[in-house]
Structure formats: C-alpha cells, structure tokens
C-alpha cells in the first residue's frame, strides 16, 4: 500500500483578510519561507506537498493573529 501524500494551500486564508492585513501576512510568510521569486512564493502558497508540522503550525499562528480561524486558512487535498 502506498503512503498517501497531501497538497497544502494557505491561499484560502488570504480571502479572510483585508488588503492591508494580506500585505503584512504575505511579507511575514515571504520572509519565513525565504522566498526569492514570485514563482517560489506561488508554489509555497498554493501547492506545498507534505508540509512539515512545524511549518503548518507557524503559518496557522500568523493567520490566527489576524482573526482567521484554522479551518478557514487551509485547503488540503490528497494527491
């Protein structure tokens, strides 16, 4: 039996933020991930595969600071 893999996206969380909050959160996450290009940012935001727990928790904590509940942050699909 194969090990299941999952695709994580925190893009839905941005829909719950104001534009100003979204800019701040984007910069915090951009710095956290150490992104160097828009394509890398897009990949992290929309299709991270098998995200480690510590990264999941850090991203979640940033959105929670701005009042976004955990179940509104993530889109998780099995691949």
Coordinates of N, CA, C and O in Angstrom, one line a residue, residues 20-59:
X20 N -4.8 45.3 3.5 CA -3.6 45.7 4.3 C -3.1 44.6 5.1 O -1.8 44.4 5.2
X21 N -4.0 43.8 5.8 CA -3.5 42.6 6.5 C -2.9 41.6 5.6 O -1.8 41.0 6.0
X22 N -3.4 41.4 4.4 CA -2.9 40.5 3.5 C -1.5 40.8 3.1 O -0.6 39.9 3.0
X23 N -1.2 42.1 2.9 CA 0.2 42.5 2.6 C 1.2 42.2 3.7 O 2.3 41.8 3.4
X24 N 0.7 42.5 4.9 CA 1.6 42.2 6.1 C 1.9 40.7 6.2 O 3.0 40.3 6.4
X25 N 0.8 39.9 6.1 CA 0.9 38.5 6.2 C 1.8 37.9 5.1 O 2.7 37.1 5.4
X26 N 1.6 38.4 3.9 CA 2.4 38.0 2.8 C 3.9 38.2 3.0 O 4.7 37.4 2.8
X27 N 4.2 39.4 3.5 CA 5.6 39.7 3.8 C 6.2 38.9 4.9 O 7.3 38.4 4.8
X28 N 5.4 38.6 6.0 CA 5.9 37.7 7.1 C 6.2 36.3 6.5 O 7.2 35.7 6.9
X29 N 5.3 35.8 5.7 CA 5.4 34.4 5.2 C 6.6 34.4 4.2 O 7.3 33.4 4.1
X30 N 6.7 35.4 3.3 CA 7.7 35.5 2.3 C 9.1 35.4 3.1 O 10.0 34.7 2.6
X31 N 9.2 36.2 4.1 CA 10.5 36.2 4.9 C 10.7 34.8 5.6 O 11.8 34.3 5.6
X32 N 9.6 34.3 6.2 CA 9.7 33.0 6.9 C 10.2 31.9 5.9 O 11.1 31.1 6.2
X33 N 9.6 31.8 4.7 CA 10.0 30.8 3.7 C 11.3 31.1 3.0 O 11.9 30.3 2.4
X34 N 11.8 32.4 3.1 CA 13.0 32.8 2.4 C 12.8 32.8 0.9 O 13.7 32.5 0.2
X35 N 11.6 33.2 0.5 CA 11.3 33.2 -1.0 C 12.2 34.3 -1.7 O 12.5 35.3 -1.2
X36 N 12.6 33.9 -2.9 CA 13.4 34.8 -3.7 C 12.8 35.1 -5.0 O 13.3 35.9 -5.8
X37 N 11.6 34.6 -5.3 CA 10.9 34.9 -6.6 C 9.4 34.7 -6.4 O 9.0 34.0 -5.5
X38 N 8.7 35.3 -7.3 CA 7.2 35.2 -7.2 C 6.8 33.7 -7.5 O 5.8 33.3 -6.9
X39 N 7.5 33.0 -8.3 CA 7.1 31.7 -8.6 C 7.3 30.8 -7.4 O 6.5 29.9 -7.1
X40 N 8.3 31.0 -6.7 CA 8.6 30.2 -5.4 C 7.5 30.5 -4.4 O 7.0 29.6 -3.8
X41 N 7.1 31.8 -4.3 CA 6.1 32.2 -3.4 C 4.7 31.5 -3.8 O 4.0 31.0 -2.9
X42 N 4.4 31.5 -5.0 CA 3.2 30.9 -5.5 C 3.1 29.4 -5.2 O 2.1 28.9 -4.8
X43 N 4.2 28.8 -5.4 CA 4.3 27.3 -5.1 C 4.1 27.1 -3.7 O 3.4 26.2 -3.3
X44 N 4.7 27.9 -2.8 CA 4.6 27.7 -1.3 C 3.1 27.9 -0.9 O 2.6 27.2 -0.1
X45 N 2.5 29.0 -1.5 CA 1.2 29.4 -1.1 C 0.1 28.4 -1.6 O -0.8 28.1 -0.9
X46 N 0.3 27.9 -2.8 CA -0.8 27.1 -3.4 C -0.6 25.6 -3.5 O -1.6 24.9 -3.6
X47 N 0.6 25.1 -3.4 CA 0.8 23.7 -3.6 C 2.0 23.1 -2.9 O 2.8 22.4 -3.5
X48 N 2.1 23.4 -1.6 CA 3.1 22.7 -0.8 C 2.8 21.3 -0.6 O 1.7 20.9 -0.2
X49 N 3.7 20.4 -0.9 CA 3.5 19.0 -0.7 C 4.0 18.5 0.6 O 5.2 18.7 0.9
X50 N 3.2 17.7 1.3 CA 3.6 17.1 2.6 C 4.3 18.1 3.5 O 5.4 17.9 3.9
X51 N 3.6 19.1 3.9 CA 4.1 20.2 4.7 C 4.5 19.6 6.1 O 3.6 19.0 6.8
X52 N 5.7 19.9 6.6 CA 6.0 19.5 8.0 C 5.2 20.3 9.0 O 4.7 21.4 8.8
X53 N 5.0 19.6 10.1 CA 4.1 20.1 11.2 C 4.5 21.5 11.7 O 3.7 22.4 11.9
X54 N 5.8 21.7 11.9 CA 6.3 23.0 12.4 C 6.0 24.2 11.5 O 5.7 25.3 11.9
X55 N 6.0 23.9 10.2 CA 5.7 24.9 9.2 C 4.2 25.2 9.2 O 3.8 26.3 9.2
X56 N 3.4 24.1 9.2 CA 2.0 24.2 9.3 C 1.5 25.1 10.5 O 0.7 26.0 10.4
X57 N 2.1 24.8 11.6 CA 1.8 25.5 12.8 C 2.2 27.0 12.8 O 1.5 27.8 13.3
X58 N 3.3 27.3 12.2 CA 3.8 28.6 12.1 C 2.9 29.5 11.2 O 2.5 30.6 11.6
X59 N 2.6 28.9 10.0 CA 1.7 29.6 9.1 C 0.3 29.8 9.8 O -0.3 30.9 9.7

